[in-house]
PDB file of C-alpha atoms in Angstrom:
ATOM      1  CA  UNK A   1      -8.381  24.003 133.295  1.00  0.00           C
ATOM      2  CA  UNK A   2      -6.199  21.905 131.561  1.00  0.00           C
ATOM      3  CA  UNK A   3      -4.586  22.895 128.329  1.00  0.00           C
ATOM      4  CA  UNK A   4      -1.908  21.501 125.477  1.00  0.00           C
ATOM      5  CA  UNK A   5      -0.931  23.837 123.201  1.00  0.00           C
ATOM      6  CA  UNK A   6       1.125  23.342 120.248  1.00  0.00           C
ATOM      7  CA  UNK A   7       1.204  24.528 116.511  1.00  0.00           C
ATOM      8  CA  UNK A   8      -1.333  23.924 113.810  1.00  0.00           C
ATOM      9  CA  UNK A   9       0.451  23.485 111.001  1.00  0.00           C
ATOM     10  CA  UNK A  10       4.186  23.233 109.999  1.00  0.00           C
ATOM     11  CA  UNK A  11       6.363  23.185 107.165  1.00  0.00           C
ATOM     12  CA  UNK A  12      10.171  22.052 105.893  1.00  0.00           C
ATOM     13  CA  UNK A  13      12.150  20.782 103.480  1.00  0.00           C
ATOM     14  CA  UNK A  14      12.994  17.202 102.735  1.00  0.00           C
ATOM     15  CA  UNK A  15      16.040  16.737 104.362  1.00  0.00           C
ATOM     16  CA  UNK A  16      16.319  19.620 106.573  1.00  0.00           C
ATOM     17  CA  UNK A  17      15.439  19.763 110.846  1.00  0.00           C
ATOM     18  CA  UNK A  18      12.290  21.083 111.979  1.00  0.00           C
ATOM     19  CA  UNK A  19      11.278  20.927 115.580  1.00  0.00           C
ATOM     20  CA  UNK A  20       7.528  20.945 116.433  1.00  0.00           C
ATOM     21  CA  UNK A  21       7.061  22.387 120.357  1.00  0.00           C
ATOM     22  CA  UNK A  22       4.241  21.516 122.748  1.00  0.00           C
ATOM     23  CA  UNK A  23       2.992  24.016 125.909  1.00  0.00           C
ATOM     24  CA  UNK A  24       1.476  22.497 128.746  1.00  0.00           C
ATOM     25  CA  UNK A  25      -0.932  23.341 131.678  1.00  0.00           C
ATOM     26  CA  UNK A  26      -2.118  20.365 133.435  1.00  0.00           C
ATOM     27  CA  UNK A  27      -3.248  19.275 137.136  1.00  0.00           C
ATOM     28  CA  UNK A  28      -0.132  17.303 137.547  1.00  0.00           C
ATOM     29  CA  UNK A  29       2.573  15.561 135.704  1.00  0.00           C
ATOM     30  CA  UNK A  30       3.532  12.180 134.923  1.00  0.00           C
ATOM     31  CA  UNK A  31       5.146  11.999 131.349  1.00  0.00           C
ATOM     32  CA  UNK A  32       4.422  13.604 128.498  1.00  0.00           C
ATOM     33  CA  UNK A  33       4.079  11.225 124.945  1.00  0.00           C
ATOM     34  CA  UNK A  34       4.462  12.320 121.270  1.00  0.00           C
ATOM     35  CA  UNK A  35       2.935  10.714 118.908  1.00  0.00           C
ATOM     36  CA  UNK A  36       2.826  10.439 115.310  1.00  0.00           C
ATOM     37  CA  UNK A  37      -0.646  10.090 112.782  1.00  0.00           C
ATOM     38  CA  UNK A  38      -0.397   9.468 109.391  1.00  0.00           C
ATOM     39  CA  UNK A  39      -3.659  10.585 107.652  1.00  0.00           C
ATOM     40  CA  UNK A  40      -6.366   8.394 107.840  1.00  0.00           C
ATOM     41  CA  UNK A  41      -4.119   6.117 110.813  1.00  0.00           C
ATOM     42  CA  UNK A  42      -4.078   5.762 113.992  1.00  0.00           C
ATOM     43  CA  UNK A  43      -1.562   7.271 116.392  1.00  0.00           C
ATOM     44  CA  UNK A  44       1.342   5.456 117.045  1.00  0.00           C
ATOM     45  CA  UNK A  45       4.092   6.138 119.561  1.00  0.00           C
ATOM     46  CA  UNK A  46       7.130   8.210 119.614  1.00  0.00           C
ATOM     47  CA  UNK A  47       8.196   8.973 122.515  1.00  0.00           C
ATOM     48  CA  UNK A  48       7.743   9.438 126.333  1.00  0.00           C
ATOM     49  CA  UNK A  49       9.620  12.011 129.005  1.00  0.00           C
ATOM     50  CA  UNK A  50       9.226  12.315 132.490  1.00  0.00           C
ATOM     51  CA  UNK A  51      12.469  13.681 133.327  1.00  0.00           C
ATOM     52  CA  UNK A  52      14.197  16.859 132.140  1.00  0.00           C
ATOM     53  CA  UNK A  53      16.385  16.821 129.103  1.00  0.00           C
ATOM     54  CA  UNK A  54      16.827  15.342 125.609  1.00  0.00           C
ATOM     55  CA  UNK A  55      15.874  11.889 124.895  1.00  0.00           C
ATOM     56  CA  UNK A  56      16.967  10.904 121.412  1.00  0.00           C
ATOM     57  CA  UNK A  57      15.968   7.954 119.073  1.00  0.00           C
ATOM     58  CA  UNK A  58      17.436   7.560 115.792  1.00  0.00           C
ATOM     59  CA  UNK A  59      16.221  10.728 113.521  1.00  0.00           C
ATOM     60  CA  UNK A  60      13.538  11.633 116.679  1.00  0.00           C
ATOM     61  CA  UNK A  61      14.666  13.162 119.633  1.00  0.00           C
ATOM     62  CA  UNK A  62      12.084  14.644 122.589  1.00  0.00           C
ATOM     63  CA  UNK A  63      12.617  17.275 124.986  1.00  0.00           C
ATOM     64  CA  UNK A  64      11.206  18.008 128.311  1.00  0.00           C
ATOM     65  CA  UNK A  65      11.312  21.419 130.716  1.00  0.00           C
ATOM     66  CA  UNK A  66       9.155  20.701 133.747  1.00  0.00           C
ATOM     67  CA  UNK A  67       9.754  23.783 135.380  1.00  0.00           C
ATOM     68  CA  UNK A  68       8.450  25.422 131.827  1.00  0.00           C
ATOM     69  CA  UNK A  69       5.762  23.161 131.003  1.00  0.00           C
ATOM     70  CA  UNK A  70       7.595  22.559 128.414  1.00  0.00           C
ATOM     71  CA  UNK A  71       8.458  19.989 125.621  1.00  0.00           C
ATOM     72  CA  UNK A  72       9.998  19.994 121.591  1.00  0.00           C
ATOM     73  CA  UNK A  73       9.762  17.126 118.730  1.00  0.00           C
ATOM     74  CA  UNK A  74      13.180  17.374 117.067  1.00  0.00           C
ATOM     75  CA  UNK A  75      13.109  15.687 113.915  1.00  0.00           C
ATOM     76  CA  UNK A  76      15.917  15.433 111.583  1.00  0.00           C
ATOM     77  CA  UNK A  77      17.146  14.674 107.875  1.00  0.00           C
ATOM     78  CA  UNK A  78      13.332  14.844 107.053  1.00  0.00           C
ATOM     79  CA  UNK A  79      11.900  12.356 104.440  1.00  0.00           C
ATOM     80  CA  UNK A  80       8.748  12.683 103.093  1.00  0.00           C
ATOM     81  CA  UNK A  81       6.875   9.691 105.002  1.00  0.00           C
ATOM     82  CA  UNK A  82       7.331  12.369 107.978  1.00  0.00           C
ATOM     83  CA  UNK A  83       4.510  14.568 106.727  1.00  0.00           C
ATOM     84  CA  UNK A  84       1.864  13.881 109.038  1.00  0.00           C
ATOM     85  CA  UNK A  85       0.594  14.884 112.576  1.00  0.00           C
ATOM     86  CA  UNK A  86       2.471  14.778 115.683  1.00  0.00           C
ATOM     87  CA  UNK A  87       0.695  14.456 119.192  1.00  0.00           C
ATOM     88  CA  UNK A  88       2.096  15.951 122.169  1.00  0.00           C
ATOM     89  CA  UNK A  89      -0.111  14.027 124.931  1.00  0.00           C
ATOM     90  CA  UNK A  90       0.435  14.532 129.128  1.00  0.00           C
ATOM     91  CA  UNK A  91      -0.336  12.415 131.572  1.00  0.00           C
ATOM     92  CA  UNK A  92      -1.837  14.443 134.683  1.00  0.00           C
ATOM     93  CA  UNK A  93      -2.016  13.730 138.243  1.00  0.00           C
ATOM     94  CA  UNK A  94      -4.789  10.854 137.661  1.00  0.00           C
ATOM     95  CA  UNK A  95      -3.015   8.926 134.987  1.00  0.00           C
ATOM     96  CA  UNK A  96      -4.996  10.580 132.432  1.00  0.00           C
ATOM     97  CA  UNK A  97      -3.766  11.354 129.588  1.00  0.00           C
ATOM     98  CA  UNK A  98      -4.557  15.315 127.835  1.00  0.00           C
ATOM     99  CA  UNK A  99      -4.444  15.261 124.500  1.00  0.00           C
ATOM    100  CA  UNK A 100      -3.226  18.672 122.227  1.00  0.00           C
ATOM    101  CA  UNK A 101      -4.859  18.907 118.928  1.00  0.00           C
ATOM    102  CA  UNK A 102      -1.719  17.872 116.555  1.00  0.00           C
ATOM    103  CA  UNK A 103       0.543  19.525 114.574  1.00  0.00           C
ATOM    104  CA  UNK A 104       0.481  18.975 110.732  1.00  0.00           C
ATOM    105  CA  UNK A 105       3.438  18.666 109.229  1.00  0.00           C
ATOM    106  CA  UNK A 106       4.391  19.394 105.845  1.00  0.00           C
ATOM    107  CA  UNK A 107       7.411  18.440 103.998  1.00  0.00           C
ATOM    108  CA  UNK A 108       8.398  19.752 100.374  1.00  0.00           C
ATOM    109  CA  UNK A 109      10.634  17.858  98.068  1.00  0.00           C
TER     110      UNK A 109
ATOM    111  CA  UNK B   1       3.783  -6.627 118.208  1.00  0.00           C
ATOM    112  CA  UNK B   2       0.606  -5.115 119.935  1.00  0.00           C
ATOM    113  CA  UNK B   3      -2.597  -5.796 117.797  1.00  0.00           C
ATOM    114  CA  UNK B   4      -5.322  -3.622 118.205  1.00  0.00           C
ATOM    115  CA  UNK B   5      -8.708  -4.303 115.737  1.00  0.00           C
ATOM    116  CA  UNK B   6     -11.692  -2.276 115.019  1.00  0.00           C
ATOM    117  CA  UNK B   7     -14.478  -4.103 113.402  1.00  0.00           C
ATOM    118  CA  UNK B   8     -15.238  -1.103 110.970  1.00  0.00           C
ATOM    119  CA  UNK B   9     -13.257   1.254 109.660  1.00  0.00           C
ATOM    120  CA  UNK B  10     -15.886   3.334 107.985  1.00  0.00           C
ATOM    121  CA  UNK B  11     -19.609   3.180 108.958  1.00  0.00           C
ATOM    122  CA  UNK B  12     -22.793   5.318 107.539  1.00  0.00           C
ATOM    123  CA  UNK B  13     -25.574   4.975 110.369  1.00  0.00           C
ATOM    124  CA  UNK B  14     -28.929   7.194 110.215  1.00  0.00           C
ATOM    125  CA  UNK B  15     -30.381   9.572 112.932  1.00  0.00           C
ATOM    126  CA  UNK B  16     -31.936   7.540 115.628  1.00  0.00           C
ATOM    127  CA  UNK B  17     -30.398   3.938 115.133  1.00  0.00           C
ATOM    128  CA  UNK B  18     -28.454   1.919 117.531  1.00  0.00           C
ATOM    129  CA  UNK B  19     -24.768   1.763 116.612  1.00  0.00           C
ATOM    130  CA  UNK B  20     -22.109  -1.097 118.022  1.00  0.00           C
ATOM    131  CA  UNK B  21     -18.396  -0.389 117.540  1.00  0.00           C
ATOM    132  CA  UNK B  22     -15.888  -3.156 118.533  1.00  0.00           C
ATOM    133  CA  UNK B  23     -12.898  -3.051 119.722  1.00  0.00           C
ATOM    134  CA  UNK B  24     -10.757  -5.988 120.535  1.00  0.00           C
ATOM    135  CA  UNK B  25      -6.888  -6.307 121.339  1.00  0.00           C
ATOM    136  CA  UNK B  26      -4.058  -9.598 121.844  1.00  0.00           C
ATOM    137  CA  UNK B  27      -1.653  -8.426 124.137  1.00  0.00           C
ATOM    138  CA  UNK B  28      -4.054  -9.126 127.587  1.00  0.00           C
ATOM    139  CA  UNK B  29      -4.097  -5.480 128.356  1.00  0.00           C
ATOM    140  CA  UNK B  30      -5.783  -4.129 131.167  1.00  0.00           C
ATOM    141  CA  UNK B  31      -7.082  -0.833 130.620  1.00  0.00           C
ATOM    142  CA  UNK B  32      -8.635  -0.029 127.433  1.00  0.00           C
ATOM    143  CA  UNK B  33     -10.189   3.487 125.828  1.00  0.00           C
ATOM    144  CA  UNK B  34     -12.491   5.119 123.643  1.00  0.00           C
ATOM    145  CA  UNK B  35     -11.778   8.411 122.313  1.00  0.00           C
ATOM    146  CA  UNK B  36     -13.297  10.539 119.534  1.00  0.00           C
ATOM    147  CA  UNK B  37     -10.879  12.662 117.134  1.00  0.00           C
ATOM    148  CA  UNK B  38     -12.372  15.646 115.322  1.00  0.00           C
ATOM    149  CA  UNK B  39     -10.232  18.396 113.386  1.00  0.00           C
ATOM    150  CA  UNK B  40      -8.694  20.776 115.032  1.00  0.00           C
ATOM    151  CA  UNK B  41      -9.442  19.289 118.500  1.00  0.00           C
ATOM    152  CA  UNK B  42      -6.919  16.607 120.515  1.00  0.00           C
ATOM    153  CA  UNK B  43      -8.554  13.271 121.209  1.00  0.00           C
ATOM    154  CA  UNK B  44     -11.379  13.458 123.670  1.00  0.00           C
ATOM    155  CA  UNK B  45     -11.877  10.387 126.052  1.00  0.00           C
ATOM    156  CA  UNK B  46     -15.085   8.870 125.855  1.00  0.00           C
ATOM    157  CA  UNK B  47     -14.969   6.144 128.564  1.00  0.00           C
ATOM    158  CA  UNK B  48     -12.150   3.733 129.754  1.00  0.00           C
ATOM    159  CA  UNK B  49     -11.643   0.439 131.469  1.00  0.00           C
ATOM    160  CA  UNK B  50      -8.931  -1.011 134.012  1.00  0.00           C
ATOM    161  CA  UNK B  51     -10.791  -4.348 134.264  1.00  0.00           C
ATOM    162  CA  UNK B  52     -12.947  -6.736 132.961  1.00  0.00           C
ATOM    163  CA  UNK B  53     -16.612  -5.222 133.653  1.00  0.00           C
ATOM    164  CA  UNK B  54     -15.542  -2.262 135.446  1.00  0.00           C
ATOM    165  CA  UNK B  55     -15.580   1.329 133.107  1.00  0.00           C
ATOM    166  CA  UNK B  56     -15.003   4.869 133.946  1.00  0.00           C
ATOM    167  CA  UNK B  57     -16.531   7.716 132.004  1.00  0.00           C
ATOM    168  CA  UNK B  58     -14.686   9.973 130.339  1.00  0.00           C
ATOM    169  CA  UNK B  59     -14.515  13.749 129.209  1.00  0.00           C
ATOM    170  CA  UNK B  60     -17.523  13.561 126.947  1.00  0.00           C
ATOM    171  CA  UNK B  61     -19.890  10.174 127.972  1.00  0.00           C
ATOM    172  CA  UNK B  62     -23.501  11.630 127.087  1.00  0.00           C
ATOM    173  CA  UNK B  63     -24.956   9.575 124.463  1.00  0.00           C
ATOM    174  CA  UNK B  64     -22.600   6.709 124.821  1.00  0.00           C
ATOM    175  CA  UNK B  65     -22.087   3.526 126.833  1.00  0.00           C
ATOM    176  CA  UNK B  66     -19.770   0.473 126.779  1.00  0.00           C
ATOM    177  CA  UNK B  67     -19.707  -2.919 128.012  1.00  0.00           C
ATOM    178  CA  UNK B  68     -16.790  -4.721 128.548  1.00  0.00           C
ATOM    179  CA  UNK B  69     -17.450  -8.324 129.293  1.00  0.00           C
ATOM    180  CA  UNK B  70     -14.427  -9.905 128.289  1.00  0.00           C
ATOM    181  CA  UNK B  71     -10.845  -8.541 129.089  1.00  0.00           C
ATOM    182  CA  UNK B  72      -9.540  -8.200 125.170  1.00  0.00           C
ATOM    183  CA  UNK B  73     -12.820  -7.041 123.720  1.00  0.00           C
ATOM    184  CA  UNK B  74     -14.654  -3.154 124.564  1.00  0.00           C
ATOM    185  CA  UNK B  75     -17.484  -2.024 122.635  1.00  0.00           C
ATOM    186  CA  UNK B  76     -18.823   1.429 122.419  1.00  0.00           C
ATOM    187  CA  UNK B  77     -22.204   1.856 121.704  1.00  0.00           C
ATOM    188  CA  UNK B  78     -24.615   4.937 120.554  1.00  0.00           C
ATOM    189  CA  UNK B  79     -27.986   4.606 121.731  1.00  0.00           C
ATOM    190  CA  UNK B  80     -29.690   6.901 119.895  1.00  0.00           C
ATOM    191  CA  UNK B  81     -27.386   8.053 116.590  1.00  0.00           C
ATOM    192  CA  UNK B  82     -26.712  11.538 116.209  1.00  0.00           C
ATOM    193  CA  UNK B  83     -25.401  13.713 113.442  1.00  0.00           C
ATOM    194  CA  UNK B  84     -23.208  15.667 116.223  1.00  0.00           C
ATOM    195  CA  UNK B  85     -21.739  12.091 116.652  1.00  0.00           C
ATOM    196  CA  UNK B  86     -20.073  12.063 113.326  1.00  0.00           C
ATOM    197  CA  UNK B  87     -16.499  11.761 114.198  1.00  0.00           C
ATOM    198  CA  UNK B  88     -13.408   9.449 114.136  1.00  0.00           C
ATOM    199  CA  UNK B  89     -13.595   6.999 116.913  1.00  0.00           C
ATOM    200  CA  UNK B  90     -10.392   5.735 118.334  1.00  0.00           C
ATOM    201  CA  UNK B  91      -9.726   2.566 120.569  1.00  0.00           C
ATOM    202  CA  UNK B  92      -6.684   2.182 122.374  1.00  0.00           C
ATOM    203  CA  UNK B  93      -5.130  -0.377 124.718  1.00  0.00           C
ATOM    204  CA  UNK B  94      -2.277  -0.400 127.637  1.00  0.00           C
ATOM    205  CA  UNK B  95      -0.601  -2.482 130.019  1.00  0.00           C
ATOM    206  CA  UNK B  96      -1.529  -0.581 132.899  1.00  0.00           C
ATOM    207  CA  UNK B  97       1.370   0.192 134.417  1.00  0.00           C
ATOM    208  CA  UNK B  98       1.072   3.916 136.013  1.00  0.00           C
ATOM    209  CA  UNK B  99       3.249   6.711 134.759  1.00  0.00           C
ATOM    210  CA  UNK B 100       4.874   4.688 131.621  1.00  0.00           C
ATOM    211  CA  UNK B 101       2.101   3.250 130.352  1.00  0.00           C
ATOM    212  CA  UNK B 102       1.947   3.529 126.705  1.00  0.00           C
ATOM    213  CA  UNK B 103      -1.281   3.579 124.577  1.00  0.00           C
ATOM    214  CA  UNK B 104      -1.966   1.768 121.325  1.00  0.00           C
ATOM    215  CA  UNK B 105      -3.947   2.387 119.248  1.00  0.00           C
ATOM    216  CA  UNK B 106      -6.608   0.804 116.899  1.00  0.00           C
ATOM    217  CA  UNK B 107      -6.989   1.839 113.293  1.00  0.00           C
ATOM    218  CA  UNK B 108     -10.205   3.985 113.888  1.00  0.00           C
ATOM    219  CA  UNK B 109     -13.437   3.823 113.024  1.00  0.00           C
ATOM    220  CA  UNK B 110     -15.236   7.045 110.948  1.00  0.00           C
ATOM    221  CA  UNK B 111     -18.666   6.860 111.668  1.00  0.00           C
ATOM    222  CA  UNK B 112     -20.896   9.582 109.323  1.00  0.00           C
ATOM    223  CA  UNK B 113     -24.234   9.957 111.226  1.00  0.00           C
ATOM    224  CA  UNK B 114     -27.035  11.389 108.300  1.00  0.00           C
TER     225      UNK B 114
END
């Protein structure tokens, strides 16, 4: 079957780095998304890999390891209207996209 | 920007009844989706669309159907409500472009069956 993993539940410190990682098992690859929910919002997007490495964006940066099935949320100098839940999301072998259950994250002043 | 609407964002429906949600978006999108978001699971497709009057079913279609008659607008409908059916429902639209194609979504809907 076809499975995301990734944590329930996170925690950090206004201003610190905290990286939230996603585990994959799917029929196929083609890009894997991370997304971000506010509570109560819908999911708006982060981020997309398809290719090994680090793709960075301001405070966000994404990281892929095909061969590990494999990807980390890096996000840095937290701020408080970070707390909310991240979606890791990959796209399998029919253009579907599998959907992990979110991480909630938690920042402290 | 890429504007996706939900004509509800919180609906209280009884056991038995018919229920319409709407979903329309303004970016002439081709494939549209219908997921449900409940805690602790990821977001479980419903049924999609790649064209006007075409739709595909998803992971979990039983006790739901759509109609897409017009390319912007996809409705979801419960025939027959359901408390099991209480849930977040989530449209999203995308271009439709294969292995970079981004979803967006609408604001959601939380529908509390009694």
């Amino acid at each position: 079957g076809q499975n995301i993993d990734q944590p329930t539940e996170m925690t950090a410190t206004e201003g610190a780095i905290v990286q939230i990682n996603c585990t994959y098992q799917t029929s196929g690859f083609n890009g894997l998304f991370w997304y971000q929910q506010h509570a109560g919002e819908a999911p708006t997007f982060l981020s997309y890999n398809v290719l090994d490495g680090l793709e960075e964006k301001g405070r966000f940066s994404s990281f892929l390891s095909r061969s590990k099935g494999y990807s980390y949320l890096l996000l840095k100098e937290l701020q408080m209207k970070d707390s909310a839940s991240y979606l890791c999301a990959v796209m399998d072998s029919n253009y579907q996209l599998i959907w992990g259950a979110g991480t909630k994250l938690i920042i402290k002043p | 920007d890429v504007k996706v609407t939900q004509s509800s964002r919180y609906l209280v429906k009884r056991t038995g009844e018919k229920v319409f949600l709407e979903c329309v978006q303004d970016m002439d999108h081709e494939n549209m989706f219908w997921y449900r978001q409940d805690p602790g699971l990821g977001l479980r497709l419903i049924y999609f669309s790649y064209d006007v009057k075409m739709k595909e079913k998803g992971d979990i279609p039983e006790g739901y159907s759509v109609s897409r008659e017009k390319k912007e607008r996809f409705s979801l409908i419960l025939e027959s409500a359901s408390t099991n059916q209480t849930s977040m429902y989530l449209c999203a639209s995308s271009v439709g472009q294969g292995d970079t194609d981004t979803q967006y979504f609408g604001p959601g809907t939380r529908l509390t069956v009694l």
